[in-house]
Coordinates of C-alpha atoms and ligand atoms in Angstrom, one line a residue:
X1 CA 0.0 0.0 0.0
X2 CA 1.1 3.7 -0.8
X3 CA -0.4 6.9 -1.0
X4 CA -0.2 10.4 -1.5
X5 CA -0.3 11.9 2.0
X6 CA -0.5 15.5 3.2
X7 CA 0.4 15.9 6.3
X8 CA -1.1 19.5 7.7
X9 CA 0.6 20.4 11.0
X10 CA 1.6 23.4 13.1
X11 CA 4.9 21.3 14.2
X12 CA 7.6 19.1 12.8
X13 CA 11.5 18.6 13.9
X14 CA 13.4 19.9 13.5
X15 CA 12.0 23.5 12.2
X16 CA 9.4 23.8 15.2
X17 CA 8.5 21.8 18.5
X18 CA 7.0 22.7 21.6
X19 CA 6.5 18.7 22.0
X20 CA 6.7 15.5 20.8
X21 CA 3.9 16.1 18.2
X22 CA 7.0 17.7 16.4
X23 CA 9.0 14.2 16.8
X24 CA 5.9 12.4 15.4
X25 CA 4.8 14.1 12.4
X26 CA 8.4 13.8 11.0
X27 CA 9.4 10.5 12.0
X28 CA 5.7 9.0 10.5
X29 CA 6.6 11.0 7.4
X30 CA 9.8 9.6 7.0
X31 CA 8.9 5.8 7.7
X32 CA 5.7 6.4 5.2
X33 CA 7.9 7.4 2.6
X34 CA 10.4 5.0 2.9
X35 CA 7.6 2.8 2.2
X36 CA 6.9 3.8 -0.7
X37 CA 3.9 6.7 0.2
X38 CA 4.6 10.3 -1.5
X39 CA 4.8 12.2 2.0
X40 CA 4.5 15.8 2.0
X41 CA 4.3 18.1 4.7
X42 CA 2.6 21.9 5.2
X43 CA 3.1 23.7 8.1
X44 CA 3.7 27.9 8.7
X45 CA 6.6 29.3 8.3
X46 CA 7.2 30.8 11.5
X47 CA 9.5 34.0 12.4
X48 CA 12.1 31.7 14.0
X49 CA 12.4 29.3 10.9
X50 CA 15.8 30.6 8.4
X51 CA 15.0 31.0 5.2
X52 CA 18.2 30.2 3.9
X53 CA 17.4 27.0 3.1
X54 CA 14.0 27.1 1.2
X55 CA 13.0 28.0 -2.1
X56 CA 10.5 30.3 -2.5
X57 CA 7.9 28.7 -5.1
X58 CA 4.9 31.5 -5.1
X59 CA 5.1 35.1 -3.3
X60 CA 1.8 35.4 -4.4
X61 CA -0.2 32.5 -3.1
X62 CA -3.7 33.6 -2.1
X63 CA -5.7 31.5 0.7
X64 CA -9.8 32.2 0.0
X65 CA -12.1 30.7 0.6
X66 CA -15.7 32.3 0.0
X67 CA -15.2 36.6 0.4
X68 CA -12.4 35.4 2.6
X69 CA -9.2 36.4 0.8
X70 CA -5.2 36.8 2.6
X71 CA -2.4 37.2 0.7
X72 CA 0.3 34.4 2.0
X73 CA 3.6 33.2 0.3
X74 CA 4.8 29.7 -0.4
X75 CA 8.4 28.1 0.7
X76 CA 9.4 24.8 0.0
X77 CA 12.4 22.8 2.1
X78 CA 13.0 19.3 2.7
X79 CA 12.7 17.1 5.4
X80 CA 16.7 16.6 6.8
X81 CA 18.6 13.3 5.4
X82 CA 15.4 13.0 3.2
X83 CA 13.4 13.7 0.1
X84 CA 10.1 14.7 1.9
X85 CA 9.5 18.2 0.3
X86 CA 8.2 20.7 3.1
X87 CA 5.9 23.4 2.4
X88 CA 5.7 26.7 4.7
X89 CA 3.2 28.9 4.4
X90 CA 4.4 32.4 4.8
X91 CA 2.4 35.0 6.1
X92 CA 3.8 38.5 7.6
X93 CA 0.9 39.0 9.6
X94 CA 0.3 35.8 11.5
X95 CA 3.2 33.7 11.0
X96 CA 6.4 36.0 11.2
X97 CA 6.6 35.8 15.3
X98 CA 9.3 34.4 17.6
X99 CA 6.8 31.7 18.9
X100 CA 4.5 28.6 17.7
X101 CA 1.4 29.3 19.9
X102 CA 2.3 32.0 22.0
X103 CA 5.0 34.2 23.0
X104 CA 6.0 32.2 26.0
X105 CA 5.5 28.2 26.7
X106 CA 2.5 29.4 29.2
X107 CA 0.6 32.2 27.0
X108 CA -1.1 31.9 23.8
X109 CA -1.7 34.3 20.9
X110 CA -5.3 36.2 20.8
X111 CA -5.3 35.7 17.2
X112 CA -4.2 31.9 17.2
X113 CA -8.1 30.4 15.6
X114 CA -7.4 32.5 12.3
X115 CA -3.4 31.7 12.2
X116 CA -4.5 28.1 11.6
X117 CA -8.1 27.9 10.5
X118 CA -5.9 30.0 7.5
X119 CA -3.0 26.9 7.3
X120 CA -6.3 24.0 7.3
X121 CA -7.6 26.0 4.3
X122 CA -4.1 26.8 2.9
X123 CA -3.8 22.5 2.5
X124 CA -7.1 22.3 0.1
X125 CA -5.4 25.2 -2.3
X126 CA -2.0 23.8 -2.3
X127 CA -2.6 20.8 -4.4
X128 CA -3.5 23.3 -7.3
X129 CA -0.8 25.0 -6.9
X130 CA 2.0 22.4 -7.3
X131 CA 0.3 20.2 -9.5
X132 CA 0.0 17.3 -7.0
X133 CA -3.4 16.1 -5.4
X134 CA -3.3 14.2 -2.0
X135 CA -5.7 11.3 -1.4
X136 CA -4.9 11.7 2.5
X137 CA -4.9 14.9 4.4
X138 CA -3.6 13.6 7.8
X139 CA -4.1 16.4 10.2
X140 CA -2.9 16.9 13.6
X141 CA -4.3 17.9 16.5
X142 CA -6.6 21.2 17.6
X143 CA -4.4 23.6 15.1
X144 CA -5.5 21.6 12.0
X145 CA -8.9 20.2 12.9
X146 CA -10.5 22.7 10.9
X147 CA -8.7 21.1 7.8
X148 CA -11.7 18.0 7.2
X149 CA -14.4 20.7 7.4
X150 CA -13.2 22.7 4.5
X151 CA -12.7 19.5 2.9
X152 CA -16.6 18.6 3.2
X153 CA -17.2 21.9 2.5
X154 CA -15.2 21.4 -1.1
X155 CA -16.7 18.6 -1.5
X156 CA -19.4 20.7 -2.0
X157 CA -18.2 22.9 -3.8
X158 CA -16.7 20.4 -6.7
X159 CA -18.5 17.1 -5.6
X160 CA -15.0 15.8 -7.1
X161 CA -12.4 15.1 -4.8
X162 CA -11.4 11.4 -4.0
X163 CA -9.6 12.2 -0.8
X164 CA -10.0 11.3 2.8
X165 CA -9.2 13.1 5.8
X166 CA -7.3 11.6 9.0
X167 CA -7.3 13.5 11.9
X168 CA -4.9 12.5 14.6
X169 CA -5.4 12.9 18.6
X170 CA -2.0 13.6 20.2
X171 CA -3.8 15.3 23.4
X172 CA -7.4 16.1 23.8
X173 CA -6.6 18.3 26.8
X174 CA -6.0 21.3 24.5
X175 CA -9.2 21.7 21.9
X176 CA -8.8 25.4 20.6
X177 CA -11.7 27.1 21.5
X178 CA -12.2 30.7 20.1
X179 CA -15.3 32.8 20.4
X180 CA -17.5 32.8 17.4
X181 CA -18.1 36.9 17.5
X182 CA -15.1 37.6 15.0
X183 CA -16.0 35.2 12.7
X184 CA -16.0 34.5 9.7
X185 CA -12.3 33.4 9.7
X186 CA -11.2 31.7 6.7
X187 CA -14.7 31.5 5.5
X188 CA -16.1 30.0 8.7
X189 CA -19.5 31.3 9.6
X190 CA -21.4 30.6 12.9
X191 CA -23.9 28.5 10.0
X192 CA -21.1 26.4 9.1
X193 CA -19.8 26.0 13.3
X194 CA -23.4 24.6 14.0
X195 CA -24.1 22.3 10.5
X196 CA -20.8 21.1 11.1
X197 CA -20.9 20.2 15.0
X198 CA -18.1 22.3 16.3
X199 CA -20.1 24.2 18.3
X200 CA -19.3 24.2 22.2
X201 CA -20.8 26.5 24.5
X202 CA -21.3 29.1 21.7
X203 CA -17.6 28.9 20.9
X204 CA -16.2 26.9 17.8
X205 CA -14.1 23.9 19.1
X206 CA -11.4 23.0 16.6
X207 CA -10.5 19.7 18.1
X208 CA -14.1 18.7 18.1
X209 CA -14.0 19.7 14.4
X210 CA -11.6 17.4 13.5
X211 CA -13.0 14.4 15.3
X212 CA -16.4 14.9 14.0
X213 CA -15.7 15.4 10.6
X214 CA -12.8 13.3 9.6
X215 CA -13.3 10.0 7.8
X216 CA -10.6 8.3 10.4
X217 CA -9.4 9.2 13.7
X218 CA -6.5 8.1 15.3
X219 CA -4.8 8.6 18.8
X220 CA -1.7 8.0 19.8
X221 CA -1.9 5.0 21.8
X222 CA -4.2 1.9 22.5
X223 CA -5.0 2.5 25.8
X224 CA -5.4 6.6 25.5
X225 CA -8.2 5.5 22.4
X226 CA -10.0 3.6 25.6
X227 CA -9.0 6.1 28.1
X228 CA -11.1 8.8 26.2
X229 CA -14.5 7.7 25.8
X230 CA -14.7 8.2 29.2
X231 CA -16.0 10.9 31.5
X232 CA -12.3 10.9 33.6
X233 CA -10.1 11.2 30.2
X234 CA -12.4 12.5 27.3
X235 CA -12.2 16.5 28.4
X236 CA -15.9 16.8 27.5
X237 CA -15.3 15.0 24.4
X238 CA -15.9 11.1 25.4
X239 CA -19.4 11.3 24.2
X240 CA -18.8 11.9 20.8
X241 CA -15.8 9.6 20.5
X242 CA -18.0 6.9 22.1
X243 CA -20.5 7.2 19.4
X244 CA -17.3 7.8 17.0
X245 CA -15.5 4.9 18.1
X246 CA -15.7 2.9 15.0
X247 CA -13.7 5.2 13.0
X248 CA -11.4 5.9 16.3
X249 CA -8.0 3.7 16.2
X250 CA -5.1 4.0 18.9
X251 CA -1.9 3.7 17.3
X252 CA 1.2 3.6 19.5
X253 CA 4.1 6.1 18.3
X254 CA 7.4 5.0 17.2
X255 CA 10.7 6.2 18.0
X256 CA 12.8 8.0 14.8
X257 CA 16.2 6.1 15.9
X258 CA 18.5 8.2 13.5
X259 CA 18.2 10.9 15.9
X260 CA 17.5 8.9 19.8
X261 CA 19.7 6.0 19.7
X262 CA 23.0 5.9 22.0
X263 CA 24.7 4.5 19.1
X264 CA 24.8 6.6 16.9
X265 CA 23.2 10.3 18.7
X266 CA 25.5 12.8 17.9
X267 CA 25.1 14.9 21.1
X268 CA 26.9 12.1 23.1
X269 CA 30.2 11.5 21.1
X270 CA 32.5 10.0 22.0
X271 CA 30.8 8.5 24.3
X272 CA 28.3 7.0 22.7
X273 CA 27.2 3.4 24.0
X274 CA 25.3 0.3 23.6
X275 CA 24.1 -2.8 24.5
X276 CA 27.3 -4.8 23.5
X277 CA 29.2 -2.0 24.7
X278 CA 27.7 -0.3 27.4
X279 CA 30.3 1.8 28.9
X280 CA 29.8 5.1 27.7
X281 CA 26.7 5.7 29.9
X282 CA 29.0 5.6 32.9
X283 CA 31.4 8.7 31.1
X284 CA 28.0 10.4 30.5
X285 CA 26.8 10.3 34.1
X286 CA 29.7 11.9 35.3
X287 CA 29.6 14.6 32.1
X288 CA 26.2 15.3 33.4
X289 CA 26.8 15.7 37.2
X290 CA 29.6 17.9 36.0
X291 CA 27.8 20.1 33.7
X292 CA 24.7 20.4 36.0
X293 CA 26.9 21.0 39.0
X294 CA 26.1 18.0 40.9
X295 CA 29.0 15.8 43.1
X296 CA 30.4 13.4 40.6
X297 CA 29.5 10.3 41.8
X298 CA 28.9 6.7 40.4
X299 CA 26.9 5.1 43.5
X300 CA 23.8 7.4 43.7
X301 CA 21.0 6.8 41.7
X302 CA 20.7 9.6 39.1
X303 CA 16.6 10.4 38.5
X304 CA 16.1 12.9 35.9
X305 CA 12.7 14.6 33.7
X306 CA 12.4 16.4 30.8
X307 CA 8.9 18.4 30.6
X308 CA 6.8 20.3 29.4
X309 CA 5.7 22.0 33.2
X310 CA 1.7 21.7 33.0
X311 CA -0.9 19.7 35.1
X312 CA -1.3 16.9 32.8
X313 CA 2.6 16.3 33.6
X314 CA 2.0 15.8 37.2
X315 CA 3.8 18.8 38.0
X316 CA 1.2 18.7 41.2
X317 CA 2.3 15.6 42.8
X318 CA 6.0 16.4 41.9
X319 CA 6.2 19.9 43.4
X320 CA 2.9 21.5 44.3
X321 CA 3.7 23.2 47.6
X322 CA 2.9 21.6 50.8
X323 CA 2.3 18.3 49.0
X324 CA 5.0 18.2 46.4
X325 CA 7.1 14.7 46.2
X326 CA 10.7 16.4 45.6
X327 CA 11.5 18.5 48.1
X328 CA 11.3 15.4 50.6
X329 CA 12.6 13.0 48.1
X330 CA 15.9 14.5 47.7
X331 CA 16.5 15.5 51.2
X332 CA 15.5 11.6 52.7
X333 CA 17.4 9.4 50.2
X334 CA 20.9 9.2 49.0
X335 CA 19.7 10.6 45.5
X336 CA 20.8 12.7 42.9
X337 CA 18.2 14.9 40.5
X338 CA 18.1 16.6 37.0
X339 CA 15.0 18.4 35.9
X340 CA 15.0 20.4 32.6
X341 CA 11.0 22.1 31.3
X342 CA 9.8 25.0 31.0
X343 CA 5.7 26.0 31.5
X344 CA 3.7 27.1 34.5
X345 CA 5.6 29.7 35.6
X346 CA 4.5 28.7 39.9
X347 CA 6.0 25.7 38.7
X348 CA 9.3 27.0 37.0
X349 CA 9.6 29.5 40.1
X350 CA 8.8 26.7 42.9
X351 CA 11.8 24.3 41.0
X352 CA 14.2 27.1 40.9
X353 CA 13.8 27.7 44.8
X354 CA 14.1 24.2 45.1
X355 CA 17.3 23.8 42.7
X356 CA 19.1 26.8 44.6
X357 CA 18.0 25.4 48.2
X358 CA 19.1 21.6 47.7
X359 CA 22.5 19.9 46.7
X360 CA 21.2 17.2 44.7
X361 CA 18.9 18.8 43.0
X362 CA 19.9 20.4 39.4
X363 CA 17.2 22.3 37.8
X364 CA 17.3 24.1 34.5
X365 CA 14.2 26.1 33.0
X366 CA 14.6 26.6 29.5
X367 CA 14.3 24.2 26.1
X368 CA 17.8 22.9 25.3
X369 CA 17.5 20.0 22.9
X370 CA 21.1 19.0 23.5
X371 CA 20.6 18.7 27.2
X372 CA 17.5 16.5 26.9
X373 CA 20.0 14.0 25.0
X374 CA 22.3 14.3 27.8
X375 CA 19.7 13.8 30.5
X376 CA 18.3 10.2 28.4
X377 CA 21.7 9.2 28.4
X378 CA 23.4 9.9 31.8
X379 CA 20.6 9.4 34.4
X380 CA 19.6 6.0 35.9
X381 CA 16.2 6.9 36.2
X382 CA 13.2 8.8 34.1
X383 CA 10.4 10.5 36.0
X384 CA 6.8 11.0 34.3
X385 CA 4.2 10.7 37.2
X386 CA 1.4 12.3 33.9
X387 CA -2.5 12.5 35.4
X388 CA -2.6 11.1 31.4
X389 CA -0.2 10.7 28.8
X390 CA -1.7 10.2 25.3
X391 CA 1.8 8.1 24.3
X392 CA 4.9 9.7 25.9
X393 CA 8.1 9.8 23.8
X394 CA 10.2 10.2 26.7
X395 CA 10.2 6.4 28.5
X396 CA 10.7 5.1 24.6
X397 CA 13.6 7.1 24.7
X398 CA 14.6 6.2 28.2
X399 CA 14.3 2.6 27.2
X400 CA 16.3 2.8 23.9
X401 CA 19.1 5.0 26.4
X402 CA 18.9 2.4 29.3
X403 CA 17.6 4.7 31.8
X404 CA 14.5 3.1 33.7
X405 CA 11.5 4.7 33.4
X406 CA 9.2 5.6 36.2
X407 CA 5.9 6.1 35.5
X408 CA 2.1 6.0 36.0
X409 CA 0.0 3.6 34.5
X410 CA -1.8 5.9 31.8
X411 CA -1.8 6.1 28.2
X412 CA 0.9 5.2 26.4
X413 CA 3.3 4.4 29.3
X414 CA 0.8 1.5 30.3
X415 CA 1.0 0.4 26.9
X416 CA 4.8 0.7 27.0
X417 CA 6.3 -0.1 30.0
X418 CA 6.4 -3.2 31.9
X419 CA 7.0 -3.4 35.9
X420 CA 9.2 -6.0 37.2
X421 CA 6.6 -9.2 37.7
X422 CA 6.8 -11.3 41.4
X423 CA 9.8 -13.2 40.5
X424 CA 11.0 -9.4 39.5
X425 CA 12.0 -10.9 36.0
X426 CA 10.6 -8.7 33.0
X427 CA 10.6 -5.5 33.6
X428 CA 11.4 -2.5 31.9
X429 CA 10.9 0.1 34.3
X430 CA 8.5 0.8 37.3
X431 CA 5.1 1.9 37.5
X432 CA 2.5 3.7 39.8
X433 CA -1.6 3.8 39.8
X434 CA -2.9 6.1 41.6
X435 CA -2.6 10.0 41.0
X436 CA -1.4 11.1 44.1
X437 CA 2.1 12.3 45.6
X438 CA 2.2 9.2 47.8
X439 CA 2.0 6.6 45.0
X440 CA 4.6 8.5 43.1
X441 CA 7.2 8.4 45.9
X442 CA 6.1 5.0 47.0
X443 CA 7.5 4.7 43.3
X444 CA 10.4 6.4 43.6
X445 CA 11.6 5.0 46.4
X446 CA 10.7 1.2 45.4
X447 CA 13.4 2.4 42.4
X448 CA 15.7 3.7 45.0
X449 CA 15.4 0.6 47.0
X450 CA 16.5 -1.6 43.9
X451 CA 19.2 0.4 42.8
X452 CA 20.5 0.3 46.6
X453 CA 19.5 -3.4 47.3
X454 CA 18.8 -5.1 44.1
X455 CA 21.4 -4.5 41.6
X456 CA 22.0 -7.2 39.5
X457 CA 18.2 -6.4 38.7
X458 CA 18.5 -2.7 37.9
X459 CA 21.1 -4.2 35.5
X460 CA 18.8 -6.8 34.3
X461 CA 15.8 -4.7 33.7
X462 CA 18.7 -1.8 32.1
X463 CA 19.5 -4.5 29.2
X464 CA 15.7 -5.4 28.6
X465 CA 14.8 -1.7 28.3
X466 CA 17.1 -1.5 25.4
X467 CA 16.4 -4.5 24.1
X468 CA 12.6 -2.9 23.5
X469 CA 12.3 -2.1 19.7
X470 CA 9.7 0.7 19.5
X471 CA 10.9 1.7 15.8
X472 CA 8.3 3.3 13.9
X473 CA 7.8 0.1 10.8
X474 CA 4.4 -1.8 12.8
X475 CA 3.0 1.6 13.6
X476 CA 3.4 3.1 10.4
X477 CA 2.0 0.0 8.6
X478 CA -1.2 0.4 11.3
X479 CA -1.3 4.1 9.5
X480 CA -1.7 2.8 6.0
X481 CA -4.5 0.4 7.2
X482 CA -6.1 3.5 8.4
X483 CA -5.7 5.2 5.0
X484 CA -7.4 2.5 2.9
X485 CA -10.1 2.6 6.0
X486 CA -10.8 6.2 5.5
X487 CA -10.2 6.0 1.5
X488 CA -13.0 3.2 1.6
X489 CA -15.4 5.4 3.6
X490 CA -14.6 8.5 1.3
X491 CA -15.6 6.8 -1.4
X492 CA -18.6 5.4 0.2
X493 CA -20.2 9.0 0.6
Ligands
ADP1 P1 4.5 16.1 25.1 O1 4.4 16.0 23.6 O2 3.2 15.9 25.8 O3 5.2 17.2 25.6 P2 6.2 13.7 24.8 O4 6.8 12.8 25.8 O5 5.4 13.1 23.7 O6 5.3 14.8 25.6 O7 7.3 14.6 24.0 C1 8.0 15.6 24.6 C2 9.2 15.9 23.7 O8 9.6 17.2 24.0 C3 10.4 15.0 24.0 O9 11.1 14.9 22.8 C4 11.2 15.8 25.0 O10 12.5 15.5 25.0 C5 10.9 17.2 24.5 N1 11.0 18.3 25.5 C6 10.1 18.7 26.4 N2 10.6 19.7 27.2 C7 11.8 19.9 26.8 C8 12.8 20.8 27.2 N3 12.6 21.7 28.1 N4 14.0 20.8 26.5 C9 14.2 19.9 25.5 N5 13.3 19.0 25.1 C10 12.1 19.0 25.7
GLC2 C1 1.2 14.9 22.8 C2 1.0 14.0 24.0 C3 2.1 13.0 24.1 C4 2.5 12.4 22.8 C5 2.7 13.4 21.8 C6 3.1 12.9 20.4 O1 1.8 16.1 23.0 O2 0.9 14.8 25.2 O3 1.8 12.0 25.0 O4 3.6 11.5 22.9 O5 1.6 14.3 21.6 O6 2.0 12.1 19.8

């Protein structure tokens, strides 16, 4: 099976990412095209994004739809180490800014529902443009839900197109909600919110445009496509995906292992390690204690996270005050920790205060890509305590890097990491139930207790953790099903 895919997307590595819907889009795209599937790519061409390298194909490429009319520009780069041809839609006024959503990792722009209800429409007029029609605009997330309405609503207008529309879950817990008073943006009108069932308290609701009015939706893991029909996990939305579920399919993410692999990850010469040759990780603990200022030392248990800092994180149960697990967890154990995210700015300010106050504690606020390869390699342990976790990229790479992962039974992480069973033979990392700040040190310290007591298991568990193959090959083949799927229904309308 090939196809002609379009993916539409507000992120991709490595020209934007607040996340790992950035490591996903690309590292599909890739493993799609190598395939056989003509993978394409459209996202904005944001102020931070040189130009150097792209060609400019149109300066005058005009997004309308109805009376709507904004004059945008087209650029076209490729995908690194590939032949995937990006396309960035350049627009002064919306796109030319120094941040993706916002202007900090906690603040969004006010003008954020017509800066990408203008990219969804941008994907219908690009196919025209360079003489290439998509069967399968795959779009992601609340920033491109819009994209399967104005494909029903061209449908209309040409009752021509066989195409389907995928729309792609990565984290209900952000749906784009923007008052209806200002419309019509892009040609939306409050006619086409309600016939279209994006209405939601008199506001339109991107995300709920996408799941209602794509041929296929997927999520990003098996258990988060359960975990979202109900009232605990769907945000509002677990009715409709209930009665949705037939076209809903959970699809674990894949890991791209050019870039997070030991072996060959650039950001770790010359030590880089593996299985058959494991030392290196030992050099990279004690270049990370060095660099983050912590005692170099091979007999404490190194714990470390990489975040972004917001709720569904479990930044509460981590470091709320008065009920936080890290203040107490680094003074009461022989322990050393690394935390690197930036977010909620009580929570950047509370982990500062608690960096500067304790020893073993190293904490660095900002978004450093080379550190977070660092971190996966040189720490023992990987902390994500998430409320939910749609998949979680950060225990795959933690496995591939041989650096445990600790983490709560949600989402992706139950679908990807394994606890030690009674005879503790099997596991891959270690794992926690309830969300609460006692179950997550009663985690923490089981780890602790293991590295301390149980050694030869720690190593045992280390070696079966990168044994785990979470390449992107089964998934991506699980994608092309779901093509054919939403092809079949297309053509069924
Ligand atoms: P989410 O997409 O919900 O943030 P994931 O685990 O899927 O969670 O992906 C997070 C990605 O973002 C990982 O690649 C992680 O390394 C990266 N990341 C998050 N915060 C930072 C940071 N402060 N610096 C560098 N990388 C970060
Ligand atoms: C989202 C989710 C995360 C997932 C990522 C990529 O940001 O929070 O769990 O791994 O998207 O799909």
């Amino acid at each position: 099976m090939s196809y002609r895919i379009l993916m539409i997307t507000s992120e991709a590595v490595p020209f934007a990412k607040s996340g790992g819907l950035a490591d996903m889009v690309s590292a599909l795209s890739i493993e799609l095209y190598q395939s056989g599937s003509d993978v394409r790519i459209l996202m904005p061409l944001y102020g931070f994004i040189s130009k150097e390298e792209l060609k400019l194909i149109d300066p005058n490429f005009e997004v309308s739809y109805k009376n709507y009319k904004e004059n945008c520009a087209l650029y076209e780069g490729k995908l690194p180490l590939s032949k995937i041809p990006v396309y960035f839609l350049d627009s002064a006024k919306f796109y030319e800014r120094n941040g993706i959503y916002g202007p900090t990792a906690s603040s969004a722009y006010p003008d954020n529902g017509l800066r990408y209800s203008l990219l969804s429409r941008a994907a219908l007029q690009l196919g025209k443009r360079i003489d290439w029609n998509p069967q399968i605009f795959h779009s992601h997330d609340w920033p491109t839900g819009l994209n399967p309405v104005y494909l029903k609503l061209s449908d209309k207008e040409t009752s021509s197109s066989k195409c389907a529309s995928v729309f792609t879950i990565h984290n209900l817990g952000y749906q784009g909600r923007f008052s209806m008073r200002n419309t019509p943006w892009a040609g939306i009108t409050p006619e086409i919110v309600h016939q279209y069932h994006f209405e939601d308290q008199n506001r339109m609701n991107y995300l709920k445009a996408g799941i209602e009015n794509s041929d296929m939706i997927t999520t990003v893991s098996p258990t988060y496509a359960s975990e979202i029909q109900t009232k605990d996990f769907g945000h509002g939305l677990d009715p409709i995906l209930s009665r949705r579920s037939k076209y809903l399919k959970g699809i674990v993410n894949g890991v791209d292992y050019n870039d997070w692999n030991p072996e060959i990850d650039k950001h770790i010469v010359p030590h880089n390690y593996s299985l058959a040759d494991p030392d290196g990780k030992k050099a990279l603990k004690k270049q990370l204690q060095k660099e983050m200022g912590l005692e170099i030392s091979t007999s404490k248990p190194l714990f470390a996270m990489i975040s972004r800092l917001v709720e569904q994180k479990g930044i509460e149960e981590l470091c709320g005050p008065g009920n936080g697990v890290l203040e107490g967890f680094c003074k009461n154990n022989d322990v050393q920790l690394v935390i690197l995210g930036t977010g909620e700015k009580w929570c950047e300010t509370e982990l500062k205060r608690l960096g500067e106050e304790l020893d073993n504690l190293s904490v660095t606020i900002s978004y450093n890509d080379y550190l977070s390869h660092l971190i996966e390699a040189g720490a023992d342990f990987f902390m994500m305590p998430s409320r939910y976790e749609p998949c979680g990229l950060n225990q795959l790479y933690s496995l591939k890097y041989g650096t445990l992962p600790i983490v709560r039974r949600t989402g992706g992480l139950a679908d990807t990491v394994q606890a030690p069973d009674k005879e503790d033979c099997n596991g891959t990392g270690f794992l926690f139930d309830e969300i609460s700040p006692e179950a997550f040190l009663a985690a923490l310290e089981k780890a602790c207790s293991y590295w301390y007591e149980k050694p030869a298991i720690i190593e045992q568990m280390k070696i079966l953790a990168m044994e785990q193959d979470f390449s992107w090959g089964p998934s991506a083949e699980e994608y092309l099903k779901v093509y054919k799927e939403a092809l079949t229904i297309a053509s069924g309308k």
